[in-house]
Short mmCIF file of C-alpha atoms in Angstrom, two decimals:
data_model
loop_
_atom_site.label_atom_id
_atom_site.label_comp_id
_atom_site.label_asym_id
_atom_site.label_seq_id
_atom_site.Cartn_x
_atom_site.Cartn_y
_atom_site.Cartn_z
CA MET L 228 72.74 35.60 -31.10
CA PRO L 229 69.48 35.69 -28.28
CA LEU L 230 66.25 35.96 -30.09
CA GLN L 231 65.10 39.36 -30.31
CA PRO L 232 61.60 40.82 -29.17
CA LYS L 233 59.14 41.47 -31.84
CA MET L 234 60.64 39.60 -34.52
CA GLY L 235 59.12 39.96 -37.89
CA LEU L 236 58.98 37.55 -40.92
CA ARG L 237 62.21 39.09 -42.31
CA GLU L 238 64.06 38.45 -39.41
CA TYR L 239 62.76 34.76 -39.27
CA GLY L 240 63.43 34.30 -43.04
CA LEU L 241 67.11 35.45 -42.25
CA LEU L 242 67.35 33.06 -39.23
CA PHE L 243 66.07 30.18 -41.22
CA LEU L 244 68.15 30.77 -44.23
CA ARG L 245 71.18 31.15 -42.25
CA ARG L 246 70.56 27.75 -40.59
CA LYS L 247 69.00 26.19 -43.73
CA TRP L 248 70.53 22.85 -43.30
CA MET L 249 69.34 22.38 -39.88
CA VAL L 250 65.87 22.72 -41.27
CA VAL L 251 66.29 20.49 -44.40
CA PHE L 252 67.76 17.58 -42.93
CA PRO L 253 65.49 16.98 -39.90
CA PHE L 254 62.45 17.68 -41.80
CA PHE L 255 63.40 14.86 -44.82
CA TYR L 256 64.84 12.67 -42.31
CA ILE L 257 61.57 12.55 -40.27
CA LEU L 258 59.31 12.36 -43.08
CA LEU L 259 61.26 9.57 -44.58
CA ALA L 260 61.22 7.54 -41.16
CA ALA L 261 57.43 7.90 -41.38
CA CYS L 262 57.08 6.84 -44.71
CA VAL L 263 59.26 3.83 -43.98
CA TYR L 264 57.19 3.00 -40.99
CA CYS L 265 53.80 3.21 -43.07
CA VAL L 266 55.36 0.85 -45.56
CA VAL L 267 57.54 -1.57 -43.62
CA THR L 268 54.90 -2.10 -40.74
CA PRO L 269 53.07 -5.30 -41.22
CA GLU L 270 49.44 -4.63 -41.97
CA LEU L 271 46.95 -5.87 -39.60
CA TYR L 272 43.11 -5.93 -40.64
CA ARG L 273 40.48 -5.91 -37.98
CA SER L 274 37.28 -7.39 -38.39
CA GLU L 275 34.51 -6.60 -36.20
CA THR L 276 30.99 -8.39 -35.25
CA THR L 277 28.31 -7.02 -33.05
CA ILE L 278 26.48 -9.33 -30.62
CA LEU L 279 23.28 -8.20 -29.46
CA ILE L 280 21.88 -9.14 -25.85
CA ILE L 281 18.26 -10.15 -26.12
CA PRO L 282 16.24 -10.25 -22.91
CA GLN L 283 14.36 -13.59 -21.61
CA SER L 284 11.22 -13.97 -23.84
CA VAL L 285 9.36 -14.62 -20.63
CA PRO L 286 8.57 -11.35 -18.59
CA GLN L 287 10.16 -11.33 -15.10
CA ASP L 288 6.90 -10.73 -13.36
CA TYR L 289 6.09 -14.57 -14.33
CA VAL L 290 9.35 -16.05 -14.11
CA ARG L 291 12.38 -14.63 -12.38
CA SER L 292 15.79 -15.75 -13.56
CA THR L 293 18.27 -16.75 -11.21
CA ILE L 294 21.34 -15.67 -13.14
CA SER L 295 22.34 -12.07 -13.25
CA VAL L 296 21.75 -10.16 -16.41
CA ASN L 297 24.49 -7.63 -16.13
CA VAL L 298 26.22 -8.21 -19.59
CA ALA L 299 29.52 -6.87 -17.85
CA GLN L 300 29.52 -9.61 -15.20
CA GLN L 301 28.74 -12.22 -17.88
CA LEU L 302 31.14 -10.95 -20.18
CA ALA L 303 34.07 -11.23 -17.43
CA THR L 304 33.23 -14.87 -17.23
CA ILE L 305 32.80 -15.85 -20.71
CA ASN L 306 35.85 -13.83 -21.77
CA GLN L 307 38.11 -16.05 -19.45
CA GLN L 308 36.29 -19.16 -20.97
CA VAL L 309 37.00 -18.03 -24.50
CA LEU L 310 40.13 -16.66 -24.23
CA SER L 311 41.50 -19.66 -22.61
CA ARG L 312 44.61 -21.57 -23.95
CA THR L 313 42.62 -24.34 -25.02
CA THR L 314 40.09 -22.49 -26.89
CA LEU L 315 42.57 -20.37 -28.87
CA MET L 316 44.60 -23.14 -29.91
CA LYS L 317 41.38 -24.82 -31.01
CA VAL L 318 40.45 -21.85 -33.26
CA MET L 319 43.98 -21.63 -34.57
CA GLU L 320 44.28 -25.17 -35.69
CA GLU L 321 40.60 -24.95 -37.23
CA LEU L 322 41.67 -21.49 -39.14
CA ARG L 323 45.12 -22.28 -39.49
CA LEU L 324 46.27 -19.09 -37.93
CA PHE L 325 49.79 -17.91 -36.95
CA GLU L 326 51.29 -20.98 -38.42
CA LYS L 327 54.80 -19.38 -38.79
CA GLU L 328 54.66 -18.18 -35.23
CA ARG L 329 53.63 -21.67 -34.02
CA LYS L 330 56.51 -22.83 -35.52
CA ASN L 331 58.96 -20.59 -34.25
CA LEU L 332 57.54 -19.55 -30.92
CA ALA L 333 56.27 -21.50 -27.81
CA PRO L 334 52.46 -22.32 -27.47
CA GLU L 335 52.07 -19.79 -24.63
CA GLU L 336 53.72 -16.92 -26.71
CA VAL L 337 51.43 -17.72 -29.61
CA VAL L 338 48.50 -17.89 -27.27
CA GLU L 339 49.44 -14.60 -25.85
CA LEU L 340 49.86 -13.09 -29.36
CA MET L 341 46.61 -13.93 -30.07
CA ARG L 342 44.81 -12.79 -26.90
CA LYS L 343 46.35 -9.23 -27.71
CA ARG L 344 44.52 -9.45 -31.49
CA VAL L 345 40.85 -9.89 -29.65
CA GLY L 346 39.31 -7.17 -28.34
CA ILE L 347 35.99 -6.60 -26.60
CA GLU L 348 34.23 -3.46 -26.15
CA VAL L 349 30.60 -3.10 -24.45
CA VAL L 350 28.29 -0.88 -26.13
CA GLN L 351 26.15 1.11 -23.58
CA GLY L 352 22.41 0.69 -23.87
CA ARG L 353 20.09 3.89 -24.54
CA SER L 354 17.71 2.63 -22.04
CA ARG L 355 18.43 3.59 -18.27
CA ASP L 356 16.62 0.27 -16.97
CA SER L 357 19.37 -1.75 -18.87
CA ALA L 358 23.50 -1.49 -18.28
CA SER L 359 23.96 -2.47 -21.79
CA ASP L 360 22.53 -3.82 -25.07
CA ALA L 361 25.31 -5.33 -27.06
CA PHE L 362 29.00 -5.69 -27.14
CA THR L 363 31.32 -5.50 -30.23
CA LEU L 364 34.01 -8.68 -30.66
CA SER L 365 36.97 -7.84 -33.19
CA PHE L 366 39.96 -9.98 -34.13
CA GLN L 367 42.98 -8.66 -35.93
CA HIS L 368 44.99 -10.71 -38.27
CA GLU L 369 47.44 -10.13 -41.53
CA ASP L 370 44.77 -11.49 -43.70
CA PRO L 371 41.70 -9.94 -44.00
CA LYS L 372 39.70 -13.48 -44.61
CA SER L 373 41.67 -14.90 -41.57
CA ALA L 374 40.41 -11.87 -39.49
CA MET L 375 36.63 -12.11 -40.76
CA ASN L 376 36.70 -15.87 -40.00
CA GLY L 377 38.54 -15.64 -36.53
CA ALA L 378 36.06 -13.20 -35.52
CA ALA L 379 33.25 -15.18 -36.65
CA ARG L 380 34.41 -18.34 -34.97
CA LEU L 381 35.08 -16.52 -31.83
CA ALA L 382 31.66 -15.04 -31.79
CA SER L 383 29.88 -18.44 -32.28
CA PHE L 384 32.27 -19.44 -29.11
CA PHE L 385 30.77 -16.59 -27.08
CA ILE L 386 27.32 -17.68 -28.15
CA ASP L 387 27.80 -21.30 -27.07
CA GLU L 388 29.76 -20.63 -24.00
CA ASN L 389 26.81 -18.07 -22.84
CA LEU L 390 24.33 -20.85 -23.34
CA LYS L 391 26.54 -23.39 -21.47
CA THR L 392 27.32 -20.83 -18.71
CA ARG L 393 23.78 -19.83 -18.17
CA GLU L 394 22.62 -23.52 -17.90
CA GLN L 395 25.48 -24.61 -15.59
CA GLN L 396 24.36 -21.55 -13.38
CA ALA L 397 20.84 -22.37 -13.33
CA VAL L 398 21.73 -25.91 -12.79
CA GLY L 399 24.34 -25.39 -9.97
CA THR L 400 21.81 -22.94 -8.08
CA SER L 401 19.01 -25.67 -8.21
CA GLU L 402 21.43 -28.14 -7.03
CA PHE L 403 22.91 -25.81 -4.16
CA LEU L 404 19.00 -24.94 -3.16
CA ASP L 405 18.06 -28.55 -2.98
CA SER L 406 20.90 -29.37 -0.74
CA GLN L 407 20.09 -26.71 1.50
CA LEU L 408 16.48 -27.70 1.21
CA LYS L 409 17.08 -31.06 2.19
CA GLU L 410 19.39 -30.08 5.35
CA THR L 411 16.62 -27.63 6.19
CA LYS L 412 14.28 -30.38 6.25
CA GLU L 413 16.55 -32.53 8.21
CA LYS L 414 16.52 -29.98 11.01
CA LEU L 415 12.98 -29.26 10.69
CA GLU L 416 11.82 -32.83 11.03
CA ALA L 417 14.15 -33.10 14.20
CA LEU L 418 12.51 -30.08 15.55
CA GLU L 419 9.27 -31.59 14.96
CA GLY L 420 10.21 -34.66 16.65
CA ARG L 421 11.18 -32.82 19.56
CA VAL L 422 8.05 -30.68 19.81
CA LYS L 423 5.81 -33.85 19.15
CA GLU L 424 8.02 -35.84 22.19
CA TYR L 425 7.51 -33.08 24.57
CA LYS L 426 3.70 -32.78 24.00
CA MET L 427 3.42 -36.61 24.30
CA ARG L 428 5.65 -36.37 27.48
CA PHE L 429 3.99 -33.69 29.04
CA MET L 430 0.14 -34.38 27.72
CA GLY L 431 -2.24 -32.34 30.09
CA GLU L 432 0.13 -29.97 31.34
CA LEU L 433 0.64 -28.12 28.05
CA PRO L 434 -0.46 -24.42 27.94
CA GLN L 435 -3.41 -24.89 25.39
CA GLN L 436 -4.80 -27.38 27.79
CA MET L 437 -5.01 -25.00 30.89
CA GLU L 438 -8.81 -24.27 30.11
CA ALA L 439 -9.70 -27.92 29.94
CA ASN L 440 -8.10 -28.61 33.24
CA LEU L 441 -9.71 -25.76 34.76
CA ARG L 442 -13.21 -27.28 33.66
CA MET L 443 -11.82 -30.61 34.61
CA LEU L 444 -11.02 -29.33 38.06
CA THR L 445 -14.30 -27.65 38.56
CA GLY L 446 -16.16 -30.89 37.66
CA LEU L 447 -14.23 -32.72 40.00
CA GLN L 448 -14.86 -30.47 42.80
CA ASP L 449 -18.41 -30.57 42.09
CA ARG L 450 -18.22 -34.50 42.09
CA LEU L 451 -16.38 -34.11 45.25
CA ARG L 452 -19.16 -32.06 47.20
CA SER L 453 -21.63 -34.34 45.77
CA ASN L 454 -19.91 -37.45 46.88
CA GLU L 455 -19.52 -35.59 50.69
CA ALA L 456 -23.22 -34.79 50.89
CA SER L 457 -24.33 -38.34 49.78
CA ALA L 458 -21.66 -39.99 52.21
CA ARG L 459 -23.11 -37.55 55.16
CA ALA L 460 -26.80 -38.64 54.09
CA LEU L 461 -25.98 -42.48 54.18
CA GLU L 462 -23.95 -42.10 57.52
CA ASP L 463 -26.96 -40.48 59.36
CA ARG L 464 -29.34 -43.42 57.60
CA LYS L 465 -26.84 -45.84 58.89
CA ALA L 466 -26.87 -44.55 62.50
CA TYR L 467 -30.64 -44.08 62.49
CA LEU L 468 -30.66 -48.11 61.28
CA GLU L 469 -28.14 -49.26 63.92
CA ALA L 470 -30.07 -47.22 66.71
CA GLN L 471 -33.49 -48.98 65.45
CA LEU L 472 -31.82 -52.31 64.84
CA SER L 473 -30.39 -52.41 68.37
CA LEU L 474 -33.61 -51.48 70.00
CA MET L 475 -35.59 -54.14 68.02
CA GLU L 476 -32.85 -56.78 68.98
CA LYS L 477 -33.25 -55.72 72.69
CA SER L 478 -37.04 -56.25 72.38
CA ILE L 479 -36.95 -59.53 70.87
CA THR L 480 -34.49 -60.84 73.39
CA ALA L 481 -36.60 -59.69 76.30
CA GLY L 482 -39.25 -62.24 75.47
CA ASP L 483 -40.29 -62.40 79.17
CA ASN L 484 -41.47 -58.59 79.04
CA GLY L 485 -44.93 -59.16 76.88
CA GLN L 486 -45.93 -55.40 77.64
CA ALA L 487 -42.76 -54.33 75.63
CA LEU L 488 -43.26 -56.83 72.94
CA SER L 489 -46.67 -56.47 72.32
CA SER L 490 -46.49 -52.64 72.11
CA TYR L 491 -43.80 -53.09 69.50
CA GLY L 492 -45.69 -55.63 67.67
CA GLN L 493 -49.03 -53.93 67.77
CA ASN L 494 -47.24 -50.62 66.57
CA PRO L 495 -44.66 -51.14 64.26
CA SER L 496 -45.51 -47.77 62.55
CA LEU L 497 -43.81 -45.78 64.98
CA SER L 498 -40.21 -46.97 64.17
CA LEU L 499 -40.92 -46.21 60.63
CA GLU L 500 -42.38 -42.61 61.42
CA GLY L 501 -39.34 -41.86 63.30
CA GLN L 502 -37.40 -43.04 60.15
CA LEU L 503 -39.75 -40.99 58.09
CA ALA L 504 -39.47 -37.82 59.84
CA LEU L 505 -35.39 -38.24 59.61
CA LYS L 506 -35.92 -38.73 55.57
CA ARG L 507 -38.28 -35.65 55.40
CA ALA L 508 -35.67 -33.44 57.27
CA ARG L 509 -32.89 -34.81 55.00
CA LEU L 510 -34.83 -34.22 52.01
CA ALA L 511 -35.71 -30.52 53.12
CA GLU L 512 -31.78 -29.95 53.58
CA LEU L 513 -30.95 -31.44 50.40
CA SER L 514 -33.79 -29.36 48.42
CA SER L 515 -32.57 -26.10 49.90
CA LYS L 516 -28.86 -26.82 48.44
CA TYR L 517 -29.59 -28.57 45.06
CA THR L 518 -32.33 -28.52 42.10
CA PRO L 519 -35.17 -30.73 42.52
CA MET L 520 -33.65 -32.88 39.62
CA TYR L 521 -30.24 -33.33 41.26
CA PRO L 522 -29.65 -37.28 41.81
CA THR L 523 -29.32 -37.17 45.53
CA VAL L 524 -32.48 -35.09 45.88
CA VAL L 525 -34.40 -37.34 43.73
CA ALA L 526 -33.08 -40.76 45.64
CA ALA L 527 -34.19 -39.00 48.96
CA ARG L 528 -37.55 -38.14 47.68
CA GLN L 529 -38.21 -41.63 46.31
CA GLU L 530 -37.26 -42.89 50.01
CA VAL L 531 -39.81 -40.44 51.49
CA GLU L 532 -42.31 -41.46 49.46
CA GLU L 533 -41.60 -45.24 49.99
CA LEU L 534 -41.66 -44.73 53.97
CA GLU L 535 -44.98 -42.86 53.45
CA LYS L 536 -46.64 -45.75 52.02
CA ARG L 537 -45.25 -48.09 54.71
CA VAL L 538 -46.08 -46.17 57.50
CA ALA L 539 -49.57 -46.10 56.17
CA GLU L 540 -49.75 -49.76 55.42
CA SER L 541 -48.77 -50.26 58.90
CA ARG L 542 -51.40 -48.42 60.49
CA VAL L 543 -54.04 -50.13 58.72
CA SER L 544 -52.69 -53.36 59.35
CA ALA L 545 -52.40 -52.32 63.22
CA SER L 546 -56.24 -50.96 63.21
CA LEU L 547 -57.53 -54.40 61.94
CA PRO L 548 -56.11 -57.35 63.96
CA PRO L 549 -56.95 -60.81 62.39
CA ASP L 550 -58.74 -62.44 65.11
CA GLY L 551 -61.51 -59.75 65.41
CA LYS L 552 -60.11 -58.51 69.17
CA GLN L 553 -59.32 -55.16 70.07
CA PRO L 554 -55.89 -54.08 69.84
CA GLY L 555 -55.17 -53.33 73.34
CA GLY L 556 -55.36 -57.07 74.10
CA ALA L 557 -52.05 -58.78 75.21
CA LEU L 558 -50.07 -61.17 73.00
CA SER L 559 -49.91 -64.90 74.18
CA ALA L 560 -47.02 -65.63 71.77
CA PRO L 561 -43.43 -64.72 72.38
CA ALA L 562 -41.89 -61.82 70.18
CA SER L 563 -39.76 -64.06 68.53
CA SER L 564 -42.47 -66.00 67.08
CA SER L 565 -43.98 -62.75 65.27
CA PRO L 566 -43.63 -62.90 61.52
CA GLU L 567 -43.86 -59.12 61.16
CA GLY L 568 -40.89 -58.56 63.71
CA THR L 569 -38.67 -61.13 62.19
CA GLU L 570 -39.17 -59.65 58.72
CA GLU L 571 -39.09 -56.09 59.86
CA LEU L 572 -35.55 -57.05 61.53
CA ARG L 573 -34.24 -58.78 58.35
CA ARG L 574 -35.38 -55.94 56.53
CA MET L 575 -33.68 -53.35 58.60
CA LYS L 576 -30.26 -55.54 58.60
CA ALA L 577 -30.37 -55.59 54.96
CA GLN L 578 -30.89 -51.95 54.57
CA LEU L 579 -27.82 -51.29 57.23
CA GLN L 580 -25.52 -53.64 55.06
CA ALA L 581 -26.49 -51.60 51.92
CA SER L 582 -26.17 -48.61 53.46
CA THR L 583 -22.62 -49.83 54.79
CA VAL L 584 -21.56 -51.01 51.17
CA GLU L 585 -22.98 -47.63 49.37
CA ILE L 586 -20.69 -45.61 52.32
CA ALA L 587 -17.55 -47.70 51.49
CA SER L 588 -18.13 -47.18 47.77
CA LEU L 589 -18.54 -43.46 48.37
CA LYS L 590 -15.27 -43.30 50.08
CA ARG L 591 -13.44 -45.00 47.41
CA GLU L 592 -14.87 -42.95 44.94
CA LYS L 593 -13.80 -39.83 47.03
CA GLN L 594 -10.31 -41.12 47.22
CA VAL L 595 -10.27 -41.51 43.23
CA ILE L 596 -11.78 -37.83 42.94
CA GLU L 597 -9.22 -36.54 45.42
CA GLN L 598 -6.22 -37.88 43.69
CA ASN L 599 -7.44 -36.80 40.33
CA ILE L 600 -7.81 -33.23 41.68
CA ALA L 601 -4.40 -33.57 42.95
CA ALA L 602 -3.29 -34.50 39.84
CA VAL L 603 -5.32 -31.68 37.86
CA GLU L 604 -4.02 -29.34 40.03
CA GLN L 605 -0.28 -30.47 39.52
CA LYS L 606 -0.87 -29.98 36.01
CA ILE L 607 -2.19 -26.71 36.42
CA GLU L 608 0.68 -25.60 38.49
CA ARG L 609 3.48 -26.91 35.88
CA SER L 610 1.58 -25.32 32.95
CA PRO L 611 3.52 -21.86 33.41
CA LYS L 612 6.78 -23.91 33.16
CA ARG L 613 5.70 -25.67 30.36
CA GLU L 614 5.00 -22.72 28.41
CA GLN L 615 8.01 -21.31 28.94
CA GLU L 616 9.67 -24.60 27.54
CA MET L 617 7.10 -24.68 24.44
CA ILE L 618 8.04 -21.03 23.60
CA SER L 619 11.53 -22.16 23.23
CA LEU L 620 10.61 -24.99 21.05
CA ILE L 621 7.82 -23.41 19.11
CA ARG L 622 10.36 -20.41 18.32
CA ASP L 623 12.91 -22.55 17.05
CA TYR L 624 10.39 -24.47 14.99
CA GLU L 625 8.58 -21.45 13.16
CA ASN L 626 11.98 -19.92 12.56
CA GLN L 627 13.22 -23.22 10.81
CA LYS L 628 9.80 -23.73 8.97
CA LYS L 629 9.95 -20.04 7.79
CA SER L 630 13.46 -21.03 6.37
CA TYR L 631 12.07 -24.11 4.94
CA ASP L 632 9.49 -22.33 3.11
CA ASP L 633 11.62 -19.68 1.95
CA LEU L 634 14.03 -22.11 0.56
CA LEU L 635 11.13 -24.36 -0.96
CA LYS L 636 9.94 -21.04 -2.83
CA LYS L 637 13.47 -20.26 -4.10
CA LYS L 638 13.87 -23.94 -5.14
CA LEU L 639 10.71 -23.96 -7.00
CA GLU L 640 11.64 -20.68 -8.87
CA ALA L 641 15.38 -22.19 -9.58
CA ASP L 642 13.53 -25.13 -10.91
CA VAL L 643 11.48 -22.81 -13.44
CA SER L 644 14.50 -20.74 -14.20
CA GLN L 645 16.59 -23.95 -15.18
CA ASN L 646 13.78 -25.05 -17.29
CA LEU L 647 13.52 -21.77 -19.00
CA GLU L 648 17.53 -21.91 -19.54
CA LYS L 649 17.27 -25.29 -21.06
CA ARG L 650 14.67 -24.17 -23.59
CA GLN L 651 16.79 -21.29 -24.31
CA LYS L 652 14.21 -18.84 -23.46
CA GLY L 653 16.26 -16.88 -21.01
CA THR L 654 18.74 -13.92 -22.05
CA GLN L 655 20.62 -14.80 -25.17
CA PHE L 656 23.57 -13.49 -27.47
CA GLN L 657 22.44 -12.57 -31.09
CA ILE L 658 24.90 -11.94 -33.93
CA LEU L 659 23.36 -8.64 -35.11
CA ASP L 660 26.34 -7.44 -37.54
CA PRO L 661 28.04 -10.52 -38.76
CA ALA L 662 31.94 -10.56 -39.09
CA ASN L 663 32.91 -7.90 -41.92
CA LEU L 664 35.90 -8.50 -44.71
CA PRO L 665 38.01 -5.35 -44.00
CA GLN L 666 39.22 -3.58 -47.25
CA GLU L 667 41.75 -1.27 -45.36
CA SER L 668 44.16 -2.28 -42.77
CA PHE L 669 43.51 -1.22 -39.29
CA ARG L 670 47.37 -1.09 -38.38
CA PRO L 671 49.28 1.09 -39.12
CA ASP L 672 46.86 4.07 -39.89
CA ARG L 673 49.06 5.63 -42.52
CA ARG L 674 47.15 8.59 -42.55
CA LYS L 675 47.56 9.21 -39.02
CA GLY L 676 51.00 8.06 -39.18
CA MET L 677 52.07 10.45 -41.97
CA LEU L 678 50.09 13.48 -40.26
CA ILE L 679 52.28 12.87 -37.13
CA GLY L 680 55.51 12.53 -39.03
CA LEU L 681 54.92 15.74 -41.00
CA LEU L 682 54.10 17.40 -37.59
CA LEU L 683 56.95 16.37 -35.98
CA ALA L 684 59.25 17.02 -38.98
CA LEU L 685 58.05 20.57 -38.92
CA ALA L 686 58.40 21.05 -35.11
CA VAL L 687 62.04 19.69 -35.34
CA GLY L 688 62.77 21.30 -38.77
CA PHE L 689 61.74 24.74 -37.67
CA GLY L 690 61.87 24.55 -34.00
CA GLY L 691 65.52 23.31 -33.80
CA PRO L 692 67.02 26.35 -35.50
CA VAL L 693 65.09 28.79 -33.22
CA PHE L 694 66.27 27.01 -30.34
CA ARG L 695 69.74 26.57 -31.74
CA GLU L 696 69.86 30.62 -32.64
CA SER L 697 68.52 31.48 -29.08
CA MET L 698 71.68 29.73 -27.51
CA ASP L 699 74.08 31.15 -29.91
CA LEU L 700 75.93 34.42 -28.45
CA THR L 701 77.26 35.28 -31.95
CA LEU L 702 76.16 38.83 -33.37
CA HIS L 703 75.49 38.58 -37.23
CA ASP L 704 74.15 42.08 -37.92
CA VAL L 705 74.10 45.59 -36.79
CA ARG L 706 70.58 45.19 -35.67
CA ALA L 707 71.72 42.27 -33.26
CA PHE L 708 74.47 44.72 -31.91
CA LYS L 709 71.76 47.57 -31.56
CA HIS L 710 69.36 45.30 -29.83
CA LEU L 711 72.21 44.65 -27.12
CA PHE L 712 74.29 47.85 -26.66
CA LYS L 713 72.67 51.29 -26.69
CA ALA L 714 76.11 52.68 -27.93
CA PRO L 715 76.13 54.59 -31.43
CA ILE L 716 77.81 52.45 -34.30
CA LEU L 717 80.66 54.56 -36.26
CA GLY L 718 81.27 52.11 -38.93
CA THR L 719 81.52 48.17 -39.93
CA ILE L 720 84.39 45.99 -40.60
CA PRO L 721 83.70 42.82 -42.71
CA ALA L 722 84.59 39.74 -41.35
CA VAL L 723 88.01 38.12 -41.80
CA LEU L 724 87.85 34.47 -42.39
CA GLY L 725 91.22 32.50 -41.11
CA PRO L 726 92.38 29.17 -41.65
CA GLU L 727 89.96 27.71 -38.87
CA SER L 728 87.09 29.29 -40.48
CA HIS L 729 87.76 28.19 -43.69
CA ARG L 730 88.34 24.56 -42.26
CA GLU L 731 84.96 24.53 -40.57
CA GLN L 732 83.28 25.60 -43.20
CA ALA L 733 84.90 22.87 -45.40
CA LEU L 734 83.62 20.60 -42.79
CA ARG L 735 80.26 21.96 -42.91
CA ARG L 736 80.25 21.64 -46.56
CA ALA L 737 81.23 17.78 -46.36
CA ALA L 738 78.54 17.31 -43.78
CA VAL L 739 75.80 18.71 -46.10
CA ILE L 740 77.08 16.72 -48.94
CA GLY L 741 77.21 13.48 -46.98
CA GLY L 742 74.08 14.04 -45.49
CA LEU L 743 72.54 14.61 -48.96
CA VAL L 744 74.18 11.66 -50.29
CA THR L 745 72.97 9.57 -47.51
CA PHE L 746 69.24 10.68 -47.86
CA THR L 747 69.28 10.05 -51.47
CA VAL L 748 70.85 6.47 -51.04
CA ALA L 749 68.37 5.55 -48.34
CA LEU L 750 65.40 7.01 -50.30
CA SER L 751 66.65 4.86 -53.37
CA VAL L 752 67.11 1.87 -51.53
CA PHE L 753 63.35 2.25 -50.09
CA LEU L 754 61.93 2.73 -53.23
CA ILE L 755 63.49 -0.10 -54.87
CA ALA L 756 62.69 -2.70 -52.15
CA TYR L 757 59.42 -1.56 -51.46
CA HIS L 758 58.42 -0.17 -54.77
CA ALA L 759 55.57 -3.00 -55.31
CA LYS L 760 53.91 -2.32 -52.05
CA ILE L 761 54.26 1.40 -52.62
CA ARG L 762 52.55 1.14 -55.61
CA ALA L 763 49.70 -0.96 -54.07
CA ILE L 764 49.24 1.53 -51.28
CA LEU L 765 49.07 4.21 -53.74
CA ASN L 766 46.93 2.46 -55.89
CA ILE L 767 49.10 3.17 -58.80
#
């Protein structure tokens, strides 16, 4: 019948009593199944070992490791290496594990079975700076001693693989940086060659030589002005000497004119005084432009002093003739025979020739100076262009140099880190808790299994009748009728059982007897077959 609201213990007791076999059979059968599971299921023993992660002994401030210290990242790599087919087969052969399975199953299936028996759990560290401080390695096996040996052997593999992996990573990092450093060095040397070739090719036009070129141009311009001044002075002297030489030649060729020759022979200082006047004027002009120590001024001053001496000597010789007569007397000898005139003529020609040679030398020097000025001006004009080209070359060179310096620094750090790993001064794995010999099986968990079986038996044994009662529309007593109908009850008629009802009761009775017999037989067979294991489990 449908369940009544606010049912009491009496109603529930009547319900469970009416459907007592629906409570008994599920309850005991589920408990029997839980017992069978706890006894029949093969026992697996679990051995654990804790591996501590020890940071590198040298402080990070002095030597920075090139290997990541994140344990989770390291374990991801080491786990793949340790749980590889080769390693697991080696462990199975050494410890003689899974001998029956290796005979009946394929190697891949046996390896997969052992992988499922291995467990790794990272233990989070207490400090905030480190992601983890240790990890736990476990191995499950039917034999406790084999479980302990397997866990210990796998732990040793983990430690060995950690050392190998860290050393290989350090060596690989060093080799990679070494190759990159060589490539960068080759590029840097190529850029250095380009810069050197560019500087040699455009020597004198480089931006850093601009100031030197300007000073050189100023010096060349000063030399050019000095050259032009000296050339003008020599041109004036040459013109004067040519005029004097022409006058003397005319006086000498006119031998018949005794008065003119006599006048010239008696007073040679007249020509020297004119020359002296020109030299003094030239000296005054140079002194107004240059300092007293300027070479041209010094040379002009020496010429004036020399001419003053010669004029004084000429005047003395003209006032005292060798024959004792007055200077106004006429010469009887021709002008060509006067030794003083001939000597003066020869000296003036020599001076004229020297002036001509010096003027030619100054002109050649002027051409050289002008060519040098033009060359320097071209270098100065091309300096801005060379500066732009140099900026591009220097920028590429400096960037490559910076990259080379960074790689060199990293390479040195990688070499130190590699040496650190070879000497085992880096992060290491150390066994904190050795593999234990398990005393109790890890699986099946009998307490947990029996508790779950009991809860399930109670739920099915008492929940099934309640559910079945809620789906049954049969009215079993007066209270059920009053719950559904509000009409008054005048009387009750006892149930009249017909043949079908008797047949149903007989079937129910047979089913109950069959269930009891079946349960009794199953329990007996189970107790007989596993009595030794049951006694061992119960420690009887």
